[in-house]
PDB file of C-alpha atoms in Angstrom:
ATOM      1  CA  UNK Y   1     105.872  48.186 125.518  1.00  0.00           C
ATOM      2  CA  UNK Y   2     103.646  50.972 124.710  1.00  0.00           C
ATOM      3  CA  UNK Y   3     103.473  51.950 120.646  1.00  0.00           C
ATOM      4  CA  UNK Y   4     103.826  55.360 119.394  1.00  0.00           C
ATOM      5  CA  UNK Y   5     100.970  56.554 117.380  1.00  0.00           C
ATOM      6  CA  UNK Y   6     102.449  59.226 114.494  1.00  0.00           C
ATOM      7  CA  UNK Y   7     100.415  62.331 114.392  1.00  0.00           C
ATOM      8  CA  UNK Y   8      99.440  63.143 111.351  1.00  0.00           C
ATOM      9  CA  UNK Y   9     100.696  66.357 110.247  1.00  0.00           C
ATOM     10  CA  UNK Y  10      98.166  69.366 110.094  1.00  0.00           C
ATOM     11  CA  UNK Y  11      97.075  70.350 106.493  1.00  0.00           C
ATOM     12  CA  UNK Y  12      98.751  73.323 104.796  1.00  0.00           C
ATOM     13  CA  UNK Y  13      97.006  76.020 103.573  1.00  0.00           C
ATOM     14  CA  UNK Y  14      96.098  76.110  99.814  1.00  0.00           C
ATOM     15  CA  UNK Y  15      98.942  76.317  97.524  1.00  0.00           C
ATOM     16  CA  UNK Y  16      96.713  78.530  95.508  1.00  0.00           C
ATOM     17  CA  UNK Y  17      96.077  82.424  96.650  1.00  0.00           C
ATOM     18  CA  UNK Y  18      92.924  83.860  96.345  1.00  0.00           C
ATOM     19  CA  UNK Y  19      91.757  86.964  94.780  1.00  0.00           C
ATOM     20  CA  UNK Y  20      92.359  89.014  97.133  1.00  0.00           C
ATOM     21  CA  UNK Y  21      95.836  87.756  97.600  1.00  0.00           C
ATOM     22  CA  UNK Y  22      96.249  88.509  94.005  1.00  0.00           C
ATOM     23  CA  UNK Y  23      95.449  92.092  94.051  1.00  0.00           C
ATOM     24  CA  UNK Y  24      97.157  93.217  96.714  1.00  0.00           C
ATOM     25  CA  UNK Y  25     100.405  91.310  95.985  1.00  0.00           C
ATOM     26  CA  UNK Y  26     100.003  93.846  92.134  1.00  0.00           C
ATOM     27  CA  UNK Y  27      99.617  96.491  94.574  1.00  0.00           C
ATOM     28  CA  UNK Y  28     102.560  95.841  96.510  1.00  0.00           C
ATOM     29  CA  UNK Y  29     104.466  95.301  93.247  1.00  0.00           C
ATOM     30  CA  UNK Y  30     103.283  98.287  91.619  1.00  0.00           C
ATOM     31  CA  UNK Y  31     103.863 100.480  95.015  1.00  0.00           C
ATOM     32  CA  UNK Y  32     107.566  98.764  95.444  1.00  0.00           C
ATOM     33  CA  UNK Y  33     108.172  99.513  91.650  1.00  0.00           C
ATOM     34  CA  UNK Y  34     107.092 103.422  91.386  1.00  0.00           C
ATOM     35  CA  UNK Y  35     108.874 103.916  94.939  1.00  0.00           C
ATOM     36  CA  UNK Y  36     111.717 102.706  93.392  1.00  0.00           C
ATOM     37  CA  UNK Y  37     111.854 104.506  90.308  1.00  0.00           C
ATOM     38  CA  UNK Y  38     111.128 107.900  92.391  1.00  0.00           C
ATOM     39  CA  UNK Y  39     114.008 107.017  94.280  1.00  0.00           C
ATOM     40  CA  UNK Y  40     116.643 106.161  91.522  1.00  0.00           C
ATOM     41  CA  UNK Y  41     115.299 109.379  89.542  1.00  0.00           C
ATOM     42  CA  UNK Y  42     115.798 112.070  92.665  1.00  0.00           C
ATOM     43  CA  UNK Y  43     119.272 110.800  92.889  1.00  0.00           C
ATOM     44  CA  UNK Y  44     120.622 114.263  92.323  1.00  0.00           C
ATOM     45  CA  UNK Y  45     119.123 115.460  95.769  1.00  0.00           C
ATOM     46  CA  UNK Y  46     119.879 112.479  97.718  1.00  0.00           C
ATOM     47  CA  UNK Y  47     122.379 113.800 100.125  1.00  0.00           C
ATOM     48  CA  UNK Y  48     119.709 116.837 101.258  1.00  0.00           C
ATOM     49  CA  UNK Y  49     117.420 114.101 102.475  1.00  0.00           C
ATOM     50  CA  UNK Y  50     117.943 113.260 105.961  1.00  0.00           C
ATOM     51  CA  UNK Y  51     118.961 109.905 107.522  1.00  0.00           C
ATOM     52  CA  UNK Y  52     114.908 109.220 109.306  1.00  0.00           C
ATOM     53  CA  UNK Y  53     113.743 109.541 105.909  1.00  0.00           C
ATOM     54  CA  UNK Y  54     115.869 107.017 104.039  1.00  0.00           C
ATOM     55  CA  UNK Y  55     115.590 104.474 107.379  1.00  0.00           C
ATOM     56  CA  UNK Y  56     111.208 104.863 106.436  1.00  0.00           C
ATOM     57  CA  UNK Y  57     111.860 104.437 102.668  1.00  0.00           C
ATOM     58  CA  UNK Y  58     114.017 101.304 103.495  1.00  0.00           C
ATOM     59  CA  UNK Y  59     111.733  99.984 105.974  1.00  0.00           C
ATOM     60  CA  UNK Y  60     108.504 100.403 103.970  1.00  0.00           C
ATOM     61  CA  UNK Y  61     110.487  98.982 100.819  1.00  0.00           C
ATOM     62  CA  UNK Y  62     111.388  95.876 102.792  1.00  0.00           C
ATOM     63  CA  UNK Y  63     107.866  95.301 103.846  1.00  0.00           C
ATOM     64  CA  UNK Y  64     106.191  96.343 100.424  1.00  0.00           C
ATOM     65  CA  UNK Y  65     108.921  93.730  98.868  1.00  0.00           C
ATOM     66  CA  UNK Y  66     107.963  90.843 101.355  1.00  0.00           C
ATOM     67  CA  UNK Y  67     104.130  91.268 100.867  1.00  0.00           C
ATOM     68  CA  UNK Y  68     103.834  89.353  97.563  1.00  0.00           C
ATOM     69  CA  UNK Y  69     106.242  86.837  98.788  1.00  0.00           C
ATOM     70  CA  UNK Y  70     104.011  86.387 101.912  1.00  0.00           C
ATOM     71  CA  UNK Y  71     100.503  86.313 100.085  1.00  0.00           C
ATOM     72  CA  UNK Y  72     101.633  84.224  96.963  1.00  0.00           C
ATOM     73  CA  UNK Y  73     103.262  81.377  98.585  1.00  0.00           C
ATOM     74  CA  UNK Y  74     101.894  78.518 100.747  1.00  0.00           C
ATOM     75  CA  UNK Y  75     101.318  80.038 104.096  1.00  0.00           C
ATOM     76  CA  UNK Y  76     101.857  78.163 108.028  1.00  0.00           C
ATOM     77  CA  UNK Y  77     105.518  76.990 107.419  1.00  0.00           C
ATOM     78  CA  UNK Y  78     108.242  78.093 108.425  1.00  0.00           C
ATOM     79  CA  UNK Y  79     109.262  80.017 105.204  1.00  0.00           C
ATOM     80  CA  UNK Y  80     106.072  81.938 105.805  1.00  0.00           C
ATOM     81  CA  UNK Y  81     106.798  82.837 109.608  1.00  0.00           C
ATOM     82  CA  UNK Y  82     110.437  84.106 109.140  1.00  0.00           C
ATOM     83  CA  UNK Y  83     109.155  86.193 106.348  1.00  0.00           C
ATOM     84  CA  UNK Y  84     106.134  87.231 108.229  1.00  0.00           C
ATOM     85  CA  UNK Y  85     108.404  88.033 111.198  1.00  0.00           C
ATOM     86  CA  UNK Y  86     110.505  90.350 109.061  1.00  0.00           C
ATOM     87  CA  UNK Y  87     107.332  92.027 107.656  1.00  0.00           C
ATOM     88  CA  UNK Y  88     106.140  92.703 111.145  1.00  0.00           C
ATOM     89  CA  UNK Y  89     109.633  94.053 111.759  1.00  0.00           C
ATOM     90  CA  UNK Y  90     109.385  96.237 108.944  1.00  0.00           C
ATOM     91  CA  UNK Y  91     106.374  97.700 109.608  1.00  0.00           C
ATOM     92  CA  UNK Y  92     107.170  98.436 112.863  1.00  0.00           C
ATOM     93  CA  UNK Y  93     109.567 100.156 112.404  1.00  0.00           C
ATOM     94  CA  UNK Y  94     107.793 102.167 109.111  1.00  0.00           C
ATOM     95  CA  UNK Y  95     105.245 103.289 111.895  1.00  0.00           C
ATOM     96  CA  UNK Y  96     107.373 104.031 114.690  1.00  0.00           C
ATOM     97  CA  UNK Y  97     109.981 106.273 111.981  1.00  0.00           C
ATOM     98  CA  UNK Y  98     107.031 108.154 110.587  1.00  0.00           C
ATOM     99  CA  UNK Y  99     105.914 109.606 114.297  1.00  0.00           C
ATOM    100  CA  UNK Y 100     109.384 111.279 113.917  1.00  0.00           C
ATOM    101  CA  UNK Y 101     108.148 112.625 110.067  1.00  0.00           C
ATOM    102  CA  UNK Y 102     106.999 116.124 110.563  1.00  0.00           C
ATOM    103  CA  UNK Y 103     105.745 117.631 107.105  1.00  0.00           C
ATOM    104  CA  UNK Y 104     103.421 120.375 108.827  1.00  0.00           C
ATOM    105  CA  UNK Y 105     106.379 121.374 111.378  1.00  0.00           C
ATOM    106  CA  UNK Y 106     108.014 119.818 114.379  1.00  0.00           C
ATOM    107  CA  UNK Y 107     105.834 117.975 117.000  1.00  0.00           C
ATOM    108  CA  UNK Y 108     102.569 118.373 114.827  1.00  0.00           C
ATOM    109  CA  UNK Y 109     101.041 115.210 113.442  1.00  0.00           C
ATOM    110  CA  UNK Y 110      98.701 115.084 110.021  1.00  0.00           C
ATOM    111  CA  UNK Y 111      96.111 112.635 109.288  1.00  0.00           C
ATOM    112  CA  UNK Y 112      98.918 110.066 107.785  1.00  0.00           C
ATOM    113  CA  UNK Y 113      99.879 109.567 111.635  1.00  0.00           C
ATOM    114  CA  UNK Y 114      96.758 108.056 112.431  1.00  0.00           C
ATOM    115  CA  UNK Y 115      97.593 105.217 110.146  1.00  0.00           C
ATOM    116  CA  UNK Y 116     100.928 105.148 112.131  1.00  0.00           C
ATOM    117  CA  UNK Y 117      99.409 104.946 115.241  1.00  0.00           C
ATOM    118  CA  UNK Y 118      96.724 101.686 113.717  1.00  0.00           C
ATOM    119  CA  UNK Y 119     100.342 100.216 112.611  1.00  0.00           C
ATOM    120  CA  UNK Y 120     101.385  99.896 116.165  1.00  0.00           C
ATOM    121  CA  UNK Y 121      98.483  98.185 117.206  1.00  0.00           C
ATOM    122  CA  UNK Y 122      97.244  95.621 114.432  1.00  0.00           C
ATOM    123  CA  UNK Y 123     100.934  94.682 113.472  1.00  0.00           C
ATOM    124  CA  UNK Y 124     101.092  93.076 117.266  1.00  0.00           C
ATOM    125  CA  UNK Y 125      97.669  91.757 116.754  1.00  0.00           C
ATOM    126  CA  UNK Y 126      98.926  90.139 113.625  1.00  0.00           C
ATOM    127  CA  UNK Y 127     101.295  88.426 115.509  1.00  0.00           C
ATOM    128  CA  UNK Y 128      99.190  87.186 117.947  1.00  0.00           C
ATOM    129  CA  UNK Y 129      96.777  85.669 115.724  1.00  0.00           C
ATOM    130  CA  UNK Y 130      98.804  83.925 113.892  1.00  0.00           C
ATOM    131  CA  UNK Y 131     100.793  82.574 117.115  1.00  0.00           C
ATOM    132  CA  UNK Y 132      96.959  81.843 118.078  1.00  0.00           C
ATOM    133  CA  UNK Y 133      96.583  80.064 114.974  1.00  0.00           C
ATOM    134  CA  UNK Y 134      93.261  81.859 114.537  1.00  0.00           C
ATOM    135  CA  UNK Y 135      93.744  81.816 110.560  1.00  0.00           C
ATOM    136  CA  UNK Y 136      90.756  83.735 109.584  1.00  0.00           C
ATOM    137  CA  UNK Y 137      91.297  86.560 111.904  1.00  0.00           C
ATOM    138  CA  UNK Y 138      94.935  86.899 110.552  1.00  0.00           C
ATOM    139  CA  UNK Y 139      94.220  86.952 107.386  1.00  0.00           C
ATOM    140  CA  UNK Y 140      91.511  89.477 107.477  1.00  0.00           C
ATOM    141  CA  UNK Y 141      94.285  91.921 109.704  1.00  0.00           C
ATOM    142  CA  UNK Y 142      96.798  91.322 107.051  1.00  0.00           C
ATOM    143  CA  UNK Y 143      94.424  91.730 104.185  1.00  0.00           C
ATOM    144  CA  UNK Y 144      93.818  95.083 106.032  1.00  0.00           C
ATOM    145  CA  UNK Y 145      97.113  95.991 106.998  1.00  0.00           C
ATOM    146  CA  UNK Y 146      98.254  95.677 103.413  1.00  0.00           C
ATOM    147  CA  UNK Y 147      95.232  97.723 102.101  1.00  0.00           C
ATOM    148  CA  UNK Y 148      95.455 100.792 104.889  1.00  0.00           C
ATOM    149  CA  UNK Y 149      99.258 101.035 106.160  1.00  0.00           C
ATOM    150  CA  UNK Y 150     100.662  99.756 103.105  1.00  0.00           C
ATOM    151  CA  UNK Y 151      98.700 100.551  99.692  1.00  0.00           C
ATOM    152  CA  UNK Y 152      96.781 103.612 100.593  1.00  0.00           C
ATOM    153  CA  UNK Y 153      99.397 105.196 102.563  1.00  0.00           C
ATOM    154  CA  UNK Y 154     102.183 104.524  99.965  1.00  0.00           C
ATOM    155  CA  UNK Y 155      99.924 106.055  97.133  1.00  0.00           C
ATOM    156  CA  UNK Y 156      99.604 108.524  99.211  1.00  0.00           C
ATOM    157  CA  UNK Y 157     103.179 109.426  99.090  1.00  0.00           C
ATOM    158  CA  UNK Y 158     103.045 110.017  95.403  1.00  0.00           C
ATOM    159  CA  UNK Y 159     100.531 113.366  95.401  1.00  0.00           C
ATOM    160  CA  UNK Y 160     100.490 116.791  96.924  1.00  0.00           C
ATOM    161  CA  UNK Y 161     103.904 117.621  96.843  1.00  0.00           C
ATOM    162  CA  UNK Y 162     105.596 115.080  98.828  1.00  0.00           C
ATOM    163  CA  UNK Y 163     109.463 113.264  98.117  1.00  0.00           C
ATOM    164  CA  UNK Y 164     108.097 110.495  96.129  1.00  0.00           C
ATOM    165  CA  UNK Y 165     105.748 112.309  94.063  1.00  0.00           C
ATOM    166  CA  UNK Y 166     107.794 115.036  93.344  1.00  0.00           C
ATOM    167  CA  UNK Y 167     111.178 112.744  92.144  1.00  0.00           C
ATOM    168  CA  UNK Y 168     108.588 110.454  90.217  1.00  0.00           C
ATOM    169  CA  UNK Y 169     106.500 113.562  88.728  1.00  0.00           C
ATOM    170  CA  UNK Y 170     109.087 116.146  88.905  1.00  0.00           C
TER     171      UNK Y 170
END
């Protein structure tokens, strides 16, 4: 009769976020919140916008939302996948909306697009990293994922005349 020997279960990643985790979670928060508050005070010209841009503001909400729940809590469970799966998701489909998102006129892509374009190919990256278990290497795409596609593209939506900015700012 052969025994069974219990493996012992892999050790979870520190309960406690760093830093970095720290700022950008704010970040998030303070993104999700002024996004928000744009959006509730342009409600008298929500019917004019059209149906791509509300799918992008609800896509990019989802994923700002999710990023402080990602970076705050214990990571490698399976909490922490399903919400890192929906992130993914989100962004996604943030990136692939906005090559639709014309400002300068139809078919001509601005500088914002190239952030797009990064989207599509470190969100997949993301996901294989973490499928790889290569933690460091996740962490460092996420950390810059968050920072380029999410913080400094959102801010971005606040100045030079553009939906947010100009419900927020009037």
């Amino acid at each position: 009769m052969m025994a069974s020997v219990a493996h012992p279960a892999a050790p979870r990643a520190s309960v406690r976020p760093e830093r970095i985790d720290r700022l950008l979670s704010a970040g998030a928060v303070i993104l999700f919140v002024a996004a928000v508050a744009a959006i509730l005070r342009g409600h008298d010209q929500w019917r004019m916008v059209p149906a791509l841009i509300w799918l992008h503001l609800a896509t990019i909400l989802v994923a700002t939302a999710l990023t402080p729940v990602m970076l705050l809590r214990v990571r490698g469970d399976r909490r922490h996948r399903t919400i890192g799966k929906l992130w993914i998701v989100a962004m996604l489909a943030t990136a692939i909306s906005s090559l639709f998102i014309h400002v300068s006129g139809p078919g001509r892509f601005s500088v914002i697009h190239l952030l797009s374009f990064w989207t599509l190919v470190q969100v997949p990256l993301i996901w294989w990293t973490a499928r790889r278990h290569d933690v460091a290497r996740h962490r460092r795409a996420v950390h810059g994922m968050v920072i380029g596609a999410l913080l400094v593209a959102g801010f971005f939506t606040f100045p030079f005349h553009r939906l947010l900015g100009t419900w927020l700012f009037g």
